XYZ file of C-alpha atoms in Angstrom:
696
model
C -14.206 -13.737 -32.340
C -13.562 -13.067 -28.654
C -13.521 -16.028 -26.304
C -16.378 -16.586 -23.841
C -15.933 -13.816 -21.233
C -18.583 -14.832 -18.727
C -17.547 -18.068 -17.092
C -18.574 -16.385 -13.837
C -17.223 -17.217 -10.424
C -15.478 -20.398 -11.527
C -14.450 -22.902 -8.895
C -10.828 -24.030 -9.022
C -11.700 -27.275 -10.821
C -13.225 -25.487 -13.824
C -10.070 -23.729 -14.987
C -7.157 -25.505 -16.674
C -4.748 -22.701 -15.949
C -4.624 -19.369 -14.138
C -3.180 -16.063 -15.285
C -2.842 -13.868 -12.206
C -1.752 -10.268 -12.731
C -0.740 -7.729 -10.095
C -0.831 -4.022 -10.964
C 2.474 -2.882 -12.436
C 4.144 -0.646 -9.818
C 5.148 2.766 -11.126
C 8.917 3.241 -11.007
C 8.952 6.776 -9.623
C 9.286 5.567 -6.032
C 9.646 2.448 -3.831
C 6.893 0.081 -2.659
C 4.957 0.980 0.492
C 2.435 -0.824 2.681
C -0.517 0.632 0.771
C 0.667 -1.133 -2.385
C 1.176 -4.364 -0.442
C -2.222 -4.351 1.258
C -4.083 -3.298 -1.870
C -2.470 -5.550 -4.460
C 0.611 -7.662 -3.865
C -0.136 -9.569 -0.649
C -3.653 -10.680 -1.735
C -2.351 -11.626 -5.209
C 0.464 -13.633 -3.637
C -1.887 -15.419 -1.228
C -4.118 -16.405 -4.149
C -1.218 -17.606 -6.331
C 0.454 -19.598 -3.544
C -2.881 -21.210 -2.674
C -3.445 -22.312 -6.280
C 0.065 -23.771 -6.553
C -0.524 -25.753 -3.335
C -3.448 -27.332 -5.141
C -1.232 -28.282 -8.064
C -2.741 -25.714 -10.432
C -1.002 -24.313 -13.520
C -0.327 -20.701 -12.495
C 1.323 -17.761 -14.228
C 1.670 -14.961 -11.636
C 2.672 -11.928 -13.690
C 3.907 -8.420 -12.920
C 6.582 -5.897 -13.895
C 7.697 -2.289 -13.557
C 5.581 0.394 -15.251
C 8.269 2.685 -16.634
C 6.623 5.141 -19.021
C 4.488 8.220 -18.692
C 4.703 11.745 -17.431
C 5.329 10.901 -13.758
C 8.708 9.434 -14.728
C 9.590 12.582 -16.666
C 8.508 14.742 -13.712
C 10.640 12.712 -11.311
C 13.625 12.975 -13.650
C 13.264 16.765 -13.904
C 12.907 17.076 -10.135
C 16.008 14.967 -9.406
C 18.056 16.373 -12.292
C 18.627 12.965 -13.893
C 17.397 11.151 -17.007
C 14.167 9.113 -17.127
C 16.294 5.986 -17.738
C 18.209 6.652 -14.513
C 14.924 7.069 -12.638
C 13.457 3.748 -13.833
C 16.709 1.846 -13.310
C 16.990 3.150 -9.742
C 13.453 2.326 -8.657
C 13.115 -0.895 -10.638
C 16.138 -2.158 -8.684
C 14.674 -1.133 -5.319
C 11.214 -2.538 -6.110
C 12.493 -5.800 -7.575
C 14.740 -6.531 -4.566
C 11.979 -5.594 -2.108
C 9.555 -8.050 -3.706
C 12.142 -10.849 -3.659
C 13.110 -10.210 -0.025
C 9.449 -9.990 1.001
C 8.628 -13.284 -0.706
C 6.163 -12.147 -3.386
C 6.220 -15.235 -5.618
C 5.936 -13.761 -9.117
C 6.522 -16.233 -11.921
C 7.764 -13.287 -13.943
C 8.606 -9.680 -13.113
C 9.354 -7.712 -16.259
C 9.807 -4.070 -17.321
C 7.805 -2.013 -19.780
C 11.088 -0.552 -21.038
C 12.037 -4.035 -22.329
C 12.118 -4.588 -26.095
C 9.567 -7.409 -25.860
C 7.113 -4.969 -24.329
C 7.734 -2.197 -26.869
C 7.207 -4.713 -29.661
C 4.059 -6.190 -28.086
C 2.473 -2.796 -27.374
C 3.239 -1.493 -30.877
C 1.840 -4.675 -32.483
C -1.319 -4.348 -30.406
C -1.756 -0.686 -31.406
C -1.041 -1.432 -35.053
C -3.674 -4.198 -35.204
C -6.357 -1.897 -33.793
C -5.175 0.906 -36.085
C -5.316 -1.352 -39.171
C -8.785 -2.560 -38.136
C -10.011 1.034 -38.023
C -10.765 0.844 -34.294
C -9.346 4.291 -33.503
C -10.659 7.789 -34.173
C -8.023 10.164 -35.555
C -8.608 13.757 -34.479
C -6.863 17.119 -34.446
C -7.647 18.715 -31.101
C -6.694 21.812 -29.155
C -4.426 20.975 -26.227
C -2.526 22.962 -23.640
C 0.945 24.032 -24.736
C 3.758 25.643 -22.759
C 5.322 28.148 -25.148
C 8.284 28.817 -22.855
C 9.140 25.092 -22.562
C 8.167 24.584 -26.233
C 6.130 21.456 -25.535
C 2.601 20.162 -25.191
C 1.645 19.548 -21.596
C 0.632 16.072 -20.529
C -2.105 16.001 -17.909
C 0.243 15.754 -14.918
C 2.246 18.753 -16.131
C -0.802 20.964 -15.584
C -2.264 22.111 -12.274
C -5.193 24.392 -11.669
C -8.521 24.802 -9.910
C -10.898 21.850 -10.039
C -14.179 22.936 -11.651
C -16.124 20.548 -9.408
C -14.789 21.155 -5.897
C -12.601 24.261 -6.141
C -9.361 22.512 -5.140
C -6.630 24.846 -6.399
C -4.049 22.053 -6.781
C -5.941 19.642 -9.063
C -3.990 17.828 -11.788
C -4.947 17.802 -15.454
C -6.230 14.221 -15.282
C -7.727 13.996 -11.793
C -8.586 16.013 -8.713
C -7.096 14.135 -5.777
C -9.347 15.998 -3.352
C -12.760 15.055 -4.774
C -11.633 12.138 -6.996
C -13.160 13.561 -10.184
C -11.669 12.473 -13.512
C -10.720 15.561 -15.523
C -9.202 16.752 -18.768
C -6.452 19.332 -18.500
C -8.606 21.775 -20.460
C -11.296 21.552 -17.728
C -9.063 23.246 -15.156
C -9.678 26.846 -14.122
C -6.544 29.033 -14.209
C -4.242 26.230 -15.441
C -0.488 26.533 -14.907
C 2.432 24.583 -16.336
C 4.327 22.697 -13.636
C 7.445 22.960 -15.808
C 7.728 26.749 -16.043
C 4.806 28.111 -14.025
C 3.527 29.817 -17.161
C -0.106 29.945 -18.222
C -0.381 27.518 -21.144
C -2.019 28.334 -24.461
C -4.175 26.160 -26.712
C -2.479 24.632 -29.744
C -3.586 22.100 -32.355
C -2.210 18.547 -32.331
C -3.238 15.218 -33.862
C -4.004 12.144 -31.751
C -5.745 8.762 -31.872
C -8.682 7.913 -29.625
C -10.325 4.665 -28.510
C -14.108 5.251 -28.834
C -15.186 3.795 -25.482
C -18.767 4.904 -26.166
C -18.974 2.227 -28.878
C -18.354 -0.478 -26.234
C -21.217 0.606 -23.977
C -23.545 -2.304 -24.767
C -20.689 -4.845 -24.569
C -19.622 -3.556 -21.138
C -23.187 -3.488 -19.846
C -23.749 -7.083 -20.900
C -20.354 -8.381 -19.761
C -20.107 -6.614 -16.400
C -23.459 -5.178 -15.337
C -25.297 -8.358 -16.278
C -22.613 -11.064 -16.378
C -20.787 -10.150 -13.152
C -23.586 -8.688 -11.056
C -23.346 -11.458 -8.467
C -19.650 -12.376 -8.290
C -17.685 -9.097 -8.468
C -17.007 -7.092 -5.326
C -19.639 -4.381 -4.705
C -17.017 -1.599 -4.634
C -15.718 -2.640 -8.077
C -19.133 -3.265 -9.607
C -20.469 0.031 -8.234
C -17.612 2.106 -9.616
C -17.878 0.479 -13.054
C -21.648 0.997 -13.138
C -21.178 4.650 -12.222
C -18.718 5.164 -15.089
C -20.930 3.407 -17.629
C -24.123 5.139 -16.482
C -22.296 8.489 -16.606
C -21.672 8.042 -20.328
C -18.435 6.802 -21.877
C -16.450 9.038 -24.205
C -13.531 8.484 -26.617
C -10.211 8.310 -24.779
C -6.866 9.352 -26.285
C -4.362 6.508 -26.698
C -1.444 8.719 -27.770
C 0.317 11.694 -26.239
C 2.863 14.385 -27.117
C 5.686 13.185 -24.868
C 9.430 12.645 -25.027
C 9.392 9.465 -22.903
C 7.524 6.311 -23.841
C 6.789 3.928 -26.721
C 6.760 5.390 -30.222
C 3.416 5.364 -32.018
C 4.123 2.976 -34.941
C 2.245 4.705 -37.769
C 3.098 7.322 -40.372
C 2.354 10.883 -39.305
C 2.870 10.120 -35.600
C 6.474 11.235 -35.325
C 7.314 12.555 -31.841
C 4.220 10.973 -30.317
C 4.132 8.189 -27.735
C 1.565 5.631 -26.645
C -0.368 6.925 -23.665
C 0.876 5.086 -20.559
C -2.563 3.749 -19.648
C -2.688 2.076 -23.079
C 0.735 0.438 -22.942
C 0.854 -0.494 -19.220
C -1.855 -3.218 -19.156
C -0.326 -4.713 -22.309
C 2.664 -5.175 -19.993
C 0.867 -8.173 -18.503
C 0.883 -9.808 -21.921
C 4.510 -8.972 -22.738
C 5.622 -10.181 -19.272
C 3.781 -13.476 -19.888
C 5.549 -13.797 -23.234
C 8.907 -13.217 -21.537
C 8.129 -15.878 -18.899
C 6.896 -18.418 -21.452
C 9.994 -17.972 -23.640
C 12.255 -18.553 -20.637
C 10.306 -21.601 -19.458
C 9.856 -23.120 -22.912
C 6.075 -22.680 -22.833
C 3.468 -21.360 -25.236
C 2.202 -18.024 -23.889
C -1.034 -17.886 -25.874
C -3.152 -20.366 -23.855
C -2.644 -18.137 -20.803
C -4.346 -15.248 -22.612
C -6.420 -16.753 -25.393
C -8.034 -19.998 -24.164
C -11.439 -19.827 -22.515
C -10.438 -22.548 -20.050
C -7.927 -20.085 -18.551
C -9.026 -17.997 -15.582
C -7.669 -14.433 -15.752
C -7.695 -12.412 -12.508
C -6.414 -8.828 -12.102
C -5.331 -7.709 -8.615
C -5.366 -3.907 -8.397
C -6.122 -0.959 -6.122
C -9.350 0.993 -6.484
C -7.646 3.825 -8.375
C -7.072 1.404 -11.269
C -10.602 0.013 -11.575
C -11.553 2.057 -14.626
C -8.461 0.943 -16.549
C -8.884 -2.781 -15.803
C -12.669 -3.017 -15.980
C -13.520 -0.639 -18.819
C -10.543 0.506 -20.904
C -8.368 -2.640 -21.044
C -11.378 -4.939 -21.665
C -12.484 -2.612 -24.484
C -8.974 -2.899 -25.961
C -9.070 -6.704 -25.681
C -12.562 -6.800 -27.190
C -11.391 -4.652 -30.100
C -8.343 -6.876 -30.700
C -10.631 -9.900 -30.727
C -8.529 -12.915 -29.717
C -8.074 -12.448 -25.963
C -10.086 -13.673 -22.985
C -11.469 -11.160 -20.503
C -10.827 -11.121 -16.758
C -12.930 -13.505 -14.707
C -12.617 -11.153 -11.744
C -10.971 -7.886 -10.709
C -10.973 -8.026 -6.887
C -9.770 -4.467 -6.277
C -9.150 -3.343 -2.705
C -9.830 0.056 -1.202
C -7.059 2.260 0.260
C -4.956 1.733 3.368
C -4.309 4.832 5.472
C -1.387 5.283 7.857
C -1.880 6.427 11.450
C -5.118 8.203 10.521
C -3.782 10.019 7.450
C -3.835 9.207 3.748
C -0.638 7.551 2.485
C 1.381 10.004 0.401
C 4.569 9.200 -1.465
C 5.273 12.867 -2.202
C 5.008 13.742 1.506
C 6.938 10.625 2.598
C 3.943 9.615 4.720
C 4.432 5.914 4.204
C 6.015 2.749 5.554
C 8.438 1.814 2.787
C 8.920 -1.901 2.239
C 12.703 -1.786 1.717
C 13.121 0.179 4.961
C 10.806 -2.172 6.882
C 12.852 -5.178 5.750
C 16.008 -3.543 7.108
C 14.473 -2.386 10.390
C 12.494 -5.590 11.085
C 14.758 -8.378 9.781
C 13.145 -11.810 9.361
C 9.699 -10.362 10.108
C 8.239 -10.489 6.600
C 5.342 -12.633 7.788
C 4.486 -10.268 10.623
C 3.814 -7.508 8.099
C 1.973 -9.917 5.783
C -0.211 -10.994 8.705
C -0.883 -7.452 9.881
C -1.790 -6.201 6.405
C -4.013 -9.200 5.617
C -5.870 -9.189 8.925
C -6.531 -5.454 8.448
C -6.965 -5.566 4.654
C -9.051 -2.766 3.062
C -11.172 -5.277 1.154
C -14.478 -3.410 1.253
C -13.612 -0.034 2.803
C -10.552 2.087 3.564
C -8.679 0.830 6.641
C -5.974 2.286 8.848
C -2.534 0.852 9.629
C -1.081 1.824 12.999
C 2.167 0.668 14.543
C 0.410 -0.140 17.826
C -2.023 -2.452 16.003
C 0.916 -4.049 14.162
C 2.592 -4.735 17.516
C -0.616 -6.081 19.074
C -1.277 -8.474 16.181
C 2.255 -9.832 16.481
C 2.339 -10.162 20.258
C -1.282 -11.134 20.961
C -1.962 -13.330 17.936
C 1.153 -14.625 16.163
C 3.215 -15.072 19.318
C 0.443 -15.895 21.798
C -1.709 -18.143 19.601
C 0.192 -19.691 16.667
C 3.724 -19.501 18.056
C 2.656 -20.611 21.509
C 0.884 -23.738 20.241
C 3.765 -24.884 18.030
C 6.341 -24.229 20.740
C 4.432 -26.257 23.352
C 3.933 -29.195 20.976
C 7.573 -29.328 19.893
C 8.995 -28.833 23.395
C 6.793 -31.587 24.878
C 7.509 -34.019 22.024
C 11.256 -33.593 22.546
C 10.902 -33.774 26.320
C 8.755 -36.908 26.420
C 9.832 -38.825 23.326
C 13.227 -37.407 22.250
C 11.495 -35.837 19.246
C 9.912 -39.045 17.918
C 6.179 -38.910 17.201
C 4.447 -41.420 19.481
C 2.044 -44.130 18.385
C -1.492 -43.222 19.487
C -3.741 -45.452 21.543
C -7.521 -45.576 21.277
C -9.005 -42.197 20.308
C -11.580 -40.521 22.521
C -14.605 -38.658 21.222
C -12.700 -35.401 21.784
C -9.805 -36.686 19.650
C -12.142 -37.768 16.859
C -13.920 -34.395 16.914
C -10.662 -32.454 16.682
C -9.394 -34.543 13.745
C -12.746 -34.157 11.950
C -12.600 -30.367 12.449
C -9.059 -30.362 11.105
C -10.142 -32.121 7.913
C -12.934 -29.591 7.381
C -10.743 -26.473 7.549
C -9.046 -26.610 4.111
C -12.465 -26.381 2.431
C -13.505 -23.514 4.713
C -10.309 -21.565 3.992
C -10.520 -22.406 0.272
C -14.043 -21.016 0.083
C -12.884 -17.696 1.501
C -9.794 -17.489 -0.731
C -11.737 -18.337 -3.892
C -14.170 -15.528 -3.067
C -11.178 -13.186 -2.551
C -11.958 -12.796 1.164
C -8.378 -13.095 2.322
C -8.919 -11.453 5.695
C -11.643 -13.993 6.433
C -9.432 -16.847 5.190
C -6.577 -15.776 7.464
C -8.978 -15.700 10.416
C -10.026 -19.279 9.670
C -6.372 -20.347 9.459
C -5.758 -18.874 12.920
C -8.793 -20.779 14.184
C -6.875 -23.991 13.467
C -4.136 -22.794 15.837
C -6.836 -21.908 18.377
C -8.189 -25.474 18.126
C -4.688 -26.715 18.939
C -4.290 -24.412 21.930
C -7.722 -25.340 23.265
C -6.992 -29.046 22.850
C -3.763 -28.795 24.849
C -5.345 -26.551 27.487
C -8.281 -28.921 27.948
C -6.264 -32.167 27.830
C -3.296 -30.921 29.906
C -0.798 -33.638 28.869
C 1.808 -32.231 31.292
C -0.538 -33.195 34.157
C -1.803 -36.469 32.672
C 1.795 -37.652 32.149
C 2.135 -38.476 35.840
C -0.729 -40.980 35.963
C -1.499 -41.978 32.368
C 1.509 -41.701 30.005
C -0.239 -43.904 27.421
C -2.999 -41.286 27.070
C -0.384 -38.580 26.574
C 0.953 -40.452 23.524
C -2.446 -40.013 21.887
C -2.725 -36.375 22.971
C 0.686 -35.476 21.547
C -0.006 -37.423 18.358
C -3.224 -35.392 17.825
C -1.428 -32.105 18.593
C 1.303 -32.977 16.079
C -1.323 -33.647 13.375
C -2.646 -30.115 13.986
C 0.908 -28.724 13.758
C 1.450 -30.551 10.448
C -1.823 -29.146 9.084
C -0.731 -25.642 10.078
C 2.546 -26.074 8.197
C 0.543 -26.496 4.968
C -2.293 -24.060 5.604
C 0.191 -21.323 6.580
C 1.907 -21.322 3.171
C -0.373 -18.859 1.316
C -0.442 -16.367 4.190
C 2.859 -16.831 6.054
C 5.303 -18.503 3.648
C 8.455 -17.890 5.708
C 6.721 -19.300 8.782
C 5.535 -22.340 6.814
C 9.115 -23.045 5.722
C 10.374 -22.648 9.273
C 7.630 -24.889 10.675
C 8.239 -27.590 8.057
C 11.912 -27.529 8.994
C 11.077 -27.916 12.702
C 8.734 -30.799 11.892
C 11.329 -32.248 9.489
C 8.491 -32.612 7.006
C 9.447 -30.322 4.095
C 7.463 -30.659 0.890
C 5.625 -33.819 1.884
C 2.080 -32.452 2.095
C -0.354 -30.648 -0.212
C -3.474 -28.624 0.550
C -5.829 -31.517 -0.231
C -3.804 -33.930 1.946
C -4.984 -32.037 5.025
C -8.612 -32.833 4.264
C -8.048 -36.330 2.860
C -5.291 -37.976 4.923
C -6.009 -39.606 8.266
C -2.365 -39.106 9.223
C -0.384 -36.027 8.164
C 2.799 -36.833 10.043
C 3.437 -40.497 10.994
C 4.298 -42.188 14.257
C 8.030 -42.857 14.522
C 8.926 -39.738 12.519
C 11.504 -37.592 14.306
C 11.010 -33.825 14.491
C 13.634 -31.173 15.180
C 14.347 -29.013 18.198
C 12.018 -26.224 19.317
C 12.550 -22.853 17.677
C 10.400 -19.776 18.235
C 8.319 -18.936 15.159
C 7.754 -15.348 16.287
C 9.425 -12.975 18.724
C 7.659 -10.381 20.829
C 8.005 -6.822 19.520
C 8.869 -4.399 22.319
C 7.472 -0.892 22.842
C 10.843 0.695 22.060
C 10.858 -0.707 18.517
C 7.372 0.640 17.872
C 8.154 4.035 19.373
C 11.072 4.396 16.935
C 8.647 3.998 14.033
C 6.146 6.429 15.525
C 8.936 8.965 16.109
C 10.067 8.484 12.516
C 6.585 9.357 11.257
C 6.377 12.353 13.592
C 9.679 13.603 12.174
C 8.200 13.256 8.683
C 5.124 15.203 9.750
C 7.297 17.982 11.195
C 9.400 18.134 8.028
C 6.249 18.357 5.890
C 4.886 21.211 7.985
C 8.202 23.056 7.704
C 8.378 22.487 3.945
C 4.818 23.610 3.341
C 4.761 26.479 5.808
C 4.236 29.774 4.044
C 5.410 33.032 5.545
C 2.770 35.644 6.293
C 2.534 38.258 3.531
C 4.455 41.479 4.066
C 2.459 44.173 5.830
C 2.071 47.745 4.550
C 5.258 49.774 4.261
C 6.203 51.983 7.223
C 8.750 54.747 7.558
C 11.934 54.465 9.612
C 10.467 56.929 12.081
C 7.598 54.491 12.741
C 10.034 51.688 13.582
C 12.259 53.932 15.718
C 9.304 54.676 18.001
C 9.481 51.056 19.274
C 11.827 50.509 22.214
C 12.979 46.863 22.064
C 15.185 45.671 24.930
C 16.908 42.502 26.082
C 15.328 41.180 29.280
C 15.363 38.160 31.589
C 12.317 36.413 33.086
C 12.786 36.379 36.870
C 9.426 34.944 37.967
C 6.483 33.245 36.258
C 3.127 32.043 37.532
C -0.260 31.154 36.089
C -2.972 33.798 36.081
C -5.828 32.521 38.303
C -8.876 31.346 36.321
C -7.146 31.986 32.970
C -5.879 28.985 30.984
C -3.782 30.960 28.517
C -2.133 33.669 30.624
C 1.147 33.731 32.561
C 2.117 36.616 34.847
C 5.832 37.310 34.388
C 8.347 39.437 36.313
C 10.924 40.622 33.782
C 14.232 42.417 34.367
C 14.407 44.853 31.444
C 17.647 46.512 32.572
C 15.604 49.645 33.155
C 13.450 48.134 35.866
C 11.720 44.951 36.945
C 8.171 45.013 35.573
C 5.089 42.849 35.267
C 4.154 41.534 31.831
C 1.096 39.343 31.176
C 1.686 36.949 28.265
C -0.698 34.481 26.587
C 1.761 31.576 26.508
C 0.506 29.349 29.349
C -0.638 26.573 26.993
C 2.864 26.310 25.499
C 5.160 26.743 28.516
C 5.264 25.713 32.168
C 6.168 28.618 34.476
C 9.160 26.792 35.996
C 10.642 26.094 32.529
C 11.038 29.730 31.477
C 12.495 31.311 34.614
C 15.942 32.711 33.730
C 15.146 32.796 29.982
C 16.493 35.705 27.905
C 13.721 37.409 25.935
C 13.069 40.356 23.659
C 10.716 42.926 25.240
C 8.786 45.828 23.748
C 9.108 48.116 26.773
C 7.292 51.247 25.561
C 3.960 49.580 24.789
C 1.174 51.414 26.602
C 0.186 49.529 29.788
C -2.967 47.405 29.600
C -5.020 45.782 32.351
C -5.613 42.056 31.844
C -7.922 40.421 34.427
C -7.018 43.095 36.936
C -3.249 42.871 36.403
C -1.487 45.745 34.614
C 0.791 44.445 31.833
C 3.711 46.770 31.145
C 5.131 45.563 27.866
C 5.151 42.632 25.441
C 7.379 39.574 24.968
C 8.200 38.890 21.294
C 7.173 35.392 20.104
C 6.817 33.442 16.853
C 5.721 29.926 15.826
C 8.034 27.202 14.541
C 7.477 24.614 11.787
C 5.357 22.506 14.142
C 3.076 25.431 14.948
C 4.468 25.740 18.497
C 5.221 29.071 20.166
C 8.920 29.919 20.543
C 10.667 32.955 21.988
C 12.401 35.440 19.696
C 15.627 35.262 21.673
C 18.593 37.609 21.768
C 22.054 36.056 21.738
C 22.199 34.941 25.380
C 25.992 35.190 25.552
C 26.360 38.573 23.928
C 23.500 40.733 25.167
C 22.870 42.116 28.666
C 19.561 43.176 30.151
C 18.591 46.645 29.004
C 20.529 46.509 25.711
C 18.467 48.095 22.963
C 17.645 46.214 19.749
C 17.924 48.408 16.655
């Protein structure tokens, strides 16, 4: 009997323990900012927040290392699938550690514990008769002698006409497809047109879980799941669920553990979510814990952090698998984010249009929290958002440096200046002081409310409001002025400001963990406060306590650093254009006599000026070696007249003259376009060709 799946939007106090999962990153490439904004930063904020409250948390993840994309990457790079997963698992794992993502366990689906867990799960459903066994016709590449998994087939999408749709999904219109739906399918392995061939597979009959899913999600989570998640799930269910294959004809993956399934593997979407369970088992064994309560007790809160492209797997397919197995709890929430774009364009790993985490960490050392802040404050929680380097710079300079960093620096500098770093004893509090301290106590609950509703952008904004309170208090009270006439009052002012600083050191931890550590070190107050202390304690940091020297929490990011990143992206864009540029098709054949009629000569541009009232035309004087003639050329939008004087060019000199805006043009300059789509001259060798030389 499955445990109670509909506890609803449980407050922290209702759950005994928390199982937090973050989507398993696919090991065919490194981590980029889209992954961070969509999944890993919000999951880490949530997990760190719960730990600050003393909760029992298992924050689980691992590398997803099976499936056709790994095989495709291996073929492309000329290496084995094992080499692919080892390479990228290493890069991803190190990036997460260096960036401070606080997983309790990061596993691999290639691990034995995962193979065993996935096979046991399949076998239980198989023995219970939960699968449909069917012989179906599937696409087969006769030349490669193998069945084609969905991603090994491309063709025309039947819904939008995109000619480069994959066999499982059209990335242009977002439609979910079967490879057999494609028009004019081609094998990506050989380029051949595949044929249909019979093969046996096992299917999970999702249609049989329709009423369960309607009751659990459409009724049970109508009010607490994010509208984008709820809406997508409702659309899938209302569209009619169909059986979904759980096995595939592949050479890379987990063997199907039943007789008659030789050479077949578990479909990656079936084994990957089981990776959460196997990773929890691995963690529990290492820590000497029992893994089962984290997956099988109804007083556990299970939350999946994913991107929107994984909603169907985590809200329909995986829950149907868990329901069929019978002993597992279901997710309390699946707070999926939308997509993050980059400088106005969709992130693309294949086109290298991304900000890669491992490269960011090298190019912006000790600025993990700046990226965390930028991604959280611009998080695509309810709609797609855009990351730009200028916005990243502005959020650092105008918010982290100018608001949070500025407040802490002023407090610490003044405390060391006035009291040698010792926190003063306050005198009688004014109404302003009392109000500020009361506001401070209220903020943990405000931030908690946002975090527990998965509104991390909102929560971060409230955290920054605490720093704003501190800045306003100092600006209004002006202790540096009061010190001259009323030093006793300044003791109270600095005491209040230091209480705000201490609160920030705790409240920063979920969002800016490196900053929190740094601030605690400055305040010499490491590990002494919890989240609830901020709202319950009258004094967070006591009089007589000595703090450390001032140290800047954040440094200003200069324009030059940002321009480097923008230039890097522009170089990527140029490379993509060059790689994807297709030459014009060959024109109709001509005879040699046709070509020999053209008189092509080397020439030099002597003069150039813009044609009056014509944006595109330049009037050129060209020395052709035969004569100096006028040629009108439509290149004014690409070249300044002064930049092309003295340039060697190729001229068609026997082109019949033509009047353009009253000027007779006596020839044509040969041009082409480069990879960036810009006009360039078809130049002769400037050192080896004189004016008038013919080109044969």
